[in-house]
Short mmCIF file of N, CA and C in Angstrom, two decimals:
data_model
loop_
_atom_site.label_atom_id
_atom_site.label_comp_id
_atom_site.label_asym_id
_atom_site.label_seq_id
_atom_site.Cartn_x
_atom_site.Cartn_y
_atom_site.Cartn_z
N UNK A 524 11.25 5.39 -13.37
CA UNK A 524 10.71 4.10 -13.72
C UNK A 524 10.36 4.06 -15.20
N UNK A 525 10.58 2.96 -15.75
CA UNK A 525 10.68 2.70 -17.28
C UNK A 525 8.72 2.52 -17.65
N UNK A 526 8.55 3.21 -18.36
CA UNK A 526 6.94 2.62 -18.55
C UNK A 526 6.86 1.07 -19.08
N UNK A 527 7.25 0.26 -19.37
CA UNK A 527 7.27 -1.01 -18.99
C UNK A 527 7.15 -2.11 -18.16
N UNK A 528 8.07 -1.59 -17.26
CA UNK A 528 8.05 -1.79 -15.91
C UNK A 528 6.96 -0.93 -14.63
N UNK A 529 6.55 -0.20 -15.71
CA UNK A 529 4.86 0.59 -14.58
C UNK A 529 4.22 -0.47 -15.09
N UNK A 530 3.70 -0.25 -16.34
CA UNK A 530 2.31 -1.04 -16.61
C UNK A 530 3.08 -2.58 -16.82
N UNK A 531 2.46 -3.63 -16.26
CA UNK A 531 2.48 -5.32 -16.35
C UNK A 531 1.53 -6.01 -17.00
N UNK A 532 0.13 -5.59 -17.12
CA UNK A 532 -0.44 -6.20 -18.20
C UNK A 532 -1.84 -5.90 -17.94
N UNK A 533 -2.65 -5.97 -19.39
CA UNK A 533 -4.24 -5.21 -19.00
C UNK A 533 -4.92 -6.34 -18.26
N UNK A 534 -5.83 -6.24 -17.33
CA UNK A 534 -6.64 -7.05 -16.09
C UNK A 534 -7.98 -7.44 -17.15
N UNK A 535 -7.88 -8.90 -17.48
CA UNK A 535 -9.51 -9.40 -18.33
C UNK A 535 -10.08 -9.63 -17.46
N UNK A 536 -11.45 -9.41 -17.41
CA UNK A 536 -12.33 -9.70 -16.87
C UNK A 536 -13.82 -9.31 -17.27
N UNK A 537 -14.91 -9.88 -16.64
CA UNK A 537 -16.11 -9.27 -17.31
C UNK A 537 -16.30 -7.69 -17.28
N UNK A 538 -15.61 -7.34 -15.60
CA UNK A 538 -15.80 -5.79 -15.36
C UNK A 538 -14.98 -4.56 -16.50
N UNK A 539 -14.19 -5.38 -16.64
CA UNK A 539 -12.99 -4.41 -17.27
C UNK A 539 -13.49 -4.05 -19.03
N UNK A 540 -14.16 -5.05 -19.16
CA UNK A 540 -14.37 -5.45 -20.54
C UNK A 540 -15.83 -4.15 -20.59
N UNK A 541 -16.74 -3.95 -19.73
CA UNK A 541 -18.07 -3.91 -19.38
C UNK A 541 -17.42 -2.08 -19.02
N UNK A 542 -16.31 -1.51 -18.38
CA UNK A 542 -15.96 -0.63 -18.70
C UNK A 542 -15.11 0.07 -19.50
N UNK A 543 -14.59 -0.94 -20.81
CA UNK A 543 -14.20 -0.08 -21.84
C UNK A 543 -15.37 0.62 -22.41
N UNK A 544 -16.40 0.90 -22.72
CA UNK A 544 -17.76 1.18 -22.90
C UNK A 544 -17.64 2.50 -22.38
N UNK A 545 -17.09 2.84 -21.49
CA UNK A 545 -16.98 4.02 -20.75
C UNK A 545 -15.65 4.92 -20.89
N UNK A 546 -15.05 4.31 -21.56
CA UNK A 546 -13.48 4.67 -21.97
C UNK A 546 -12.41 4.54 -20.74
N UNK A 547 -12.97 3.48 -20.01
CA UNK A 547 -11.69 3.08 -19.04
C UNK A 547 -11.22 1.63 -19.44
N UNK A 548 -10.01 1.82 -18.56
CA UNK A 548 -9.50 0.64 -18.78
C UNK A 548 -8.57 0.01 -17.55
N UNK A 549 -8.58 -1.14 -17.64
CA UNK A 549 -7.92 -1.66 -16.16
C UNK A 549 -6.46 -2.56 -16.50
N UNK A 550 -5.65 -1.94 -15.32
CA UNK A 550 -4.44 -2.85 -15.60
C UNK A 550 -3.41 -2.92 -14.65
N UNK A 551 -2.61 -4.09 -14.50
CA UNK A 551 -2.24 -4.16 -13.29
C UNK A 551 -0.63 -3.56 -13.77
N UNK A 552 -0.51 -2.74 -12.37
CA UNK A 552 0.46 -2.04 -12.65
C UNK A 552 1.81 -2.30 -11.17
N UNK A 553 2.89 -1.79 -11.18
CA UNK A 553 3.87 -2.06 -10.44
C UNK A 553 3.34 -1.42 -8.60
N UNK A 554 3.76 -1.86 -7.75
CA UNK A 554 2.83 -1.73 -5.98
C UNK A 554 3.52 -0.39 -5.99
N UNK A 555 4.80 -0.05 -6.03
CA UNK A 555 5.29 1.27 -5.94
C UNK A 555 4.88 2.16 -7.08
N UNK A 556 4.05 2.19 -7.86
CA UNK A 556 3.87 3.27 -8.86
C UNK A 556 3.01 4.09 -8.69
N UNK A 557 3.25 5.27 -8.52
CA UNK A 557 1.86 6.46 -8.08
C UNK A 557 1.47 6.80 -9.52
N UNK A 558 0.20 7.79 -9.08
CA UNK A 558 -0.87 7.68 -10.43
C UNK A 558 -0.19 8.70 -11.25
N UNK A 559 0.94 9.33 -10.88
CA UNK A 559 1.40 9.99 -12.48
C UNK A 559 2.66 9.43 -12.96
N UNK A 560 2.94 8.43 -12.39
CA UNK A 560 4.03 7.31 -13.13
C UNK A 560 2.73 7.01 -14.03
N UNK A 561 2.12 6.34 -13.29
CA UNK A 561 1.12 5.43 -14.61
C UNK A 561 0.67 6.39 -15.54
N UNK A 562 -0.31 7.34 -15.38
CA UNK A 562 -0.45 8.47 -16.77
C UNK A 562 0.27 8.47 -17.26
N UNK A 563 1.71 8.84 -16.90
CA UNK A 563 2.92 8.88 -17.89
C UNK A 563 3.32 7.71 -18.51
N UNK A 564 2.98 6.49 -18.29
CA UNK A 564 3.08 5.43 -18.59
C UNK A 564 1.89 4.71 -19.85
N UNK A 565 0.99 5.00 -19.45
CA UNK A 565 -0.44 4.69 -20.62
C UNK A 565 -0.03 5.92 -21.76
N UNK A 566 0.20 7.17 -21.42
CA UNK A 566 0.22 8.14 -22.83
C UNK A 566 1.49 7.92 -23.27
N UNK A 567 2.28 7.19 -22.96
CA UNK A 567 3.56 7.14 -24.07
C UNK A 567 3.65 5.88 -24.47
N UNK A 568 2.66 4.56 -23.74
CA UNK A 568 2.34 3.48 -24.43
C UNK A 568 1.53 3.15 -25.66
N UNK A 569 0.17 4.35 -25.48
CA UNK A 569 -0.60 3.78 -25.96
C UNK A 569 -1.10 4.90 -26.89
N UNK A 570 -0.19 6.23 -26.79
CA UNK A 570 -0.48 7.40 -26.74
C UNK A 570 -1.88 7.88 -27.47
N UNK A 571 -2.76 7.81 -25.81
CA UNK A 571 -3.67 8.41 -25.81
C UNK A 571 -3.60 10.02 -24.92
N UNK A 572 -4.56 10.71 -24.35
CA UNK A 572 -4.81 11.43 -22.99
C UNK A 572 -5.43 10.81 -22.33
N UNK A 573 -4.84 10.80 -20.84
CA UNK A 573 -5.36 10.43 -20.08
C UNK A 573 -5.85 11.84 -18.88
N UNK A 574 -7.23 11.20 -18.92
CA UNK A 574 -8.44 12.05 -18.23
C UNK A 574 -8.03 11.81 -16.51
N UNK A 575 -8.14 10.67 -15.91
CA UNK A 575 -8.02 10.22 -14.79
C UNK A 575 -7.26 8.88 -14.43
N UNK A 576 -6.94 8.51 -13.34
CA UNK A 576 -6.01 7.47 -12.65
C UNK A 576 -6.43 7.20 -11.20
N UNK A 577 -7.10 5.81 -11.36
CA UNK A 577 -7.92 5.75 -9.85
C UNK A 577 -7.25 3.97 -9.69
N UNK A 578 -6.35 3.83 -8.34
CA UNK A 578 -5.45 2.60 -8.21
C UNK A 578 -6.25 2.38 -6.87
N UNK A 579 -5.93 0.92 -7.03
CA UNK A 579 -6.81 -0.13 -5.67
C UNK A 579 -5.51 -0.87 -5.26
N UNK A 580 -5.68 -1.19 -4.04
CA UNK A 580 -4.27 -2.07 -3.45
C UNK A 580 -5.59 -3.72 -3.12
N UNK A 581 -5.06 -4.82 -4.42
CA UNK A 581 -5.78 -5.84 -4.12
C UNK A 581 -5.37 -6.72 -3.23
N UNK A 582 -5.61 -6.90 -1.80
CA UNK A 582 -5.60 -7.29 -1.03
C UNK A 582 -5.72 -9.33 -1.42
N UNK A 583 -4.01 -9.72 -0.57
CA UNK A 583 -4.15 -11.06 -0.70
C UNK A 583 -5.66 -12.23 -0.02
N UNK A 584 -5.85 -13.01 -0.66
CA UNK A 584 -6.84 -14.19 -0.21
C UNK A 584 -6.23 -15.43 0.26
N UNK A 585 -7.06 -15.81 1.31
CA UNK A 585 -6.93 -17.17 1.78
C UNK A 585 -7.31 -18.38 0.60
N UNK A 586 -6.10 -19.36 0.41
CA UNK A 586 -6.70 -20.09 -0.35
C UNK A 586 -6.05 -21.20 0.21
N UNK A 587 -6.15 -22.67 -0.25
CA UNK A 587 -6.29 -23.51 0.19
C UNK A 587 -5.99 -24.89 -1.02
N UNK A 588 -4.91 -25.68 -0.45
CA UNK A 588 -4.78 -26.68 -1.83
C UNK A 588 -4.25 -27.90 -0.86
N UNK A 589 -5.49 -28.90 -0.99
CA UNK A 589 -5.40 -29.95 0.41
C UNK A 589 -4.91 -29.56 1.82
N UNK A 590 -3.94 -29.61 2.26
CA UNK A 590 -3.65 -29.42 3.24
C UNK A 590 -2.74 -28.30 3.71
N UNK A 591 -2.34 -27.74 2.29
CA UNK A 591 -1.31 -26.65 2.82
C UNK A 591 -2.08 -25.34 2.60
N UNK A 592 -2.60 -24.64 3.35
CA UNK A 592 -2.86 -23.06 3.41
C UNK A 592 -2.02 -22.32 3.37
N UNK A 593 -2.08 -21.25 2.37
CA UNK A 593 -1.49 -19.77 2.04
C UNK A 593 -2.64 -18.48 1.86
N UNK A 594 -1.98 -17.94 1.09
CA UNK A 594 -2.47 -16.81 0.36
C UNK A 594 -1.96 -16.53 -0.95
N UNK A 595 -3.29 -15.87 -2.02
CA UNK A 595 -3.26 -15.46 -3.51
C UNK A 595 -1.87 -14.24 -2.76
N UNK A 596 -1.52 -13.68 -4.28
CA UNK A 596 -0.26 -12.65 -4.09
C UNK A 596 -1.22 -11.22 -3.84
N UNK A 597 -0.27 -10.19 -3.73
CA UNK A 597 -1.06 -8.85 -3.25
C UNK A 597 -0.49 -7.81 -4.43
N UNK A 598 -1.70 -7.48 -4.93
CA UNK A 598 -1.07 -6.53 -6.49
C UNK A 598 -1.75 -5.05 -6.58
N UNK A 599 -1.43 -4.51 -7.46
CA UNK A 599 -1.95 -2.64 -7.34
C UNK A 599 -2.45 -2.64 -8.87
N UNK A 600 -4.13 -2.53 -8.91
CA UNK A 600 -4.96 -1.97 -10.21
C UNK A 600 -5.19 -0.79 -10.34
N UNK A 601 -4.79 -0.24 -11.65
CA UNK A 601 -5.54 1.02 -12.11
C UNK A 601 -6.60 1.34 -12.77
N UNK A 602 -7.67 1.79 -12.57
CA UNK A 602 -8.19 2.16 -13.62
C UNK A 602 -8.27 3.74 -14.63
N UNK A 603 -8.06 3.53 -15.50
CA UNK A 603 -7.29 4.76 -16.49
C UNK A 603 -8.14 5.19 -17.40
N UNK A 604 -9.19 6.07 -17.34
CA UNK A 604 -9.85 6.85 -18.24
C UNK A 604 -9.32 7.69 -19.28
N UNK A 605 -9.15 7.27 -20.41
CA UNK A 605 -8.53 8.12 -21.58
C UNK A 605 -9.97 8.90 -21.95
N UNK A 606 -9.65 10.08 -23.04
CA UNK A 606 -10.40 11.26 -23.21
C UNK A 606 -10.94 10.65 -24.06
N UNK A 607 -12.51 11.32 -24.31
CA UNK A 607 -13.44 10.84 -25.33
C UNK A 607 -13.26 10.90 -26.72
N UNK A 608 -13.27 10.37 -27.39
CA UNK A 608 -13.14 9.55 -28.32
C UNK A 608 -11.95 8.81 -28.72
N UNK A 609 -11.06 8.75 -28.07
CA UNK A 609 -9.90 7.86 -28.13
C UNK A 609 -9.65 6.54 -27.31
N UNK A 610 -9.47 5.67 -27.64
CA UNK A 610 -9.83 4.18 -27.24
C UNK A 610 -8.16 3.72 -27.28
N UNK A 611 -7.71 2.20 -26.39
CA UNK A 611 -6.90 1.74 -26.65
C UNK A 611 -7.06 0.09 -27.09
N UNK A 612 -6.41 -0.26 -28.33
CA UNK A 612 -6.66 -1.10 -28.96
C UNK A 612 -5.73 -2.79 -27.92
N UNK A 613 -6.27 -3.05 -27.09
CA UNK A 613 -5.30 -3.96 -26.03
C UNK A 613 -6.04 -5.22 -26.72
N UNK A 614 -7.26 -5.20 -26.78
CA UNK A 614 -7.92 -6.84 -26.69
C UNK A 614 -7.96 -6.68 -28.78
N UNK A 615 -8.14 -6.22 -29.73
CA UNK A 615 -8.49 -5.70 -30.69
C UNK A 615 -9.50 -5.07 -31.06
N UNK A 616 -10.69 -5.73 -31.36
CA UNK A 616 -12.10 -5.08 -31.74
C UNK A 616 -13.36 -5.08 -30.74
N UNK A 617 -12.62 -5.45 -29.75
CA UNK A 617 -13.82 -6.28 -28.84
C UNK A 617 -14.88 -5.08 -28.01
N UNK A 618 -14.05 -3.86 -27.66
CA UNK A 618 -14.34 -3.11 -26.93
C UNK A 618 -15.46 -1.76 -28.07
#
């Protein structure tokens, strides 16, 4: 798998933002990718080290738009701890 096609794009949010602080970082990555596709994927993107790789399977939601019911889509997050003192510059200065 092409590291491109692992990582799809970093996840904003208050949490994600609230753990760069900690030197992680969150991002949604491909449903078939195990956690050393993705390591291998963040250190030749962003080339940092990566410390750890901890993935969640986000489970679709009921949602609702007048009368027709579905569900949100179903996606796979990582969160990716690079080694201390090395940061990845995704949002610019913010973190």
């Amino acid at each position: 798998m092409d590291a491109y096609s692992v990582i799809i794009r970093p996840v904003v949010s208050e949490r994600s933002f609230s753990l760069m602080e900690q030197n992680k970082y969150t991002f949604e990555v491909a449903r078939d990718a195990n956690k050393y596709q993705i390591k291998d994927a963040v250190e030749e993107l962003f080339s940092v080290h990566v410390v750890s790789v901890n993935t969640i399977n986000v489970k679709p939601k009921k949602k609702r738009v007048r009368y027709a019911a579905g569900y949100t889509r179903q996606w796979k997050k990582a969160v990716v701890t690079v080694a201390e003192g090395e940061s990845i510059e995704i949002f610019g200065n913010q973190a």
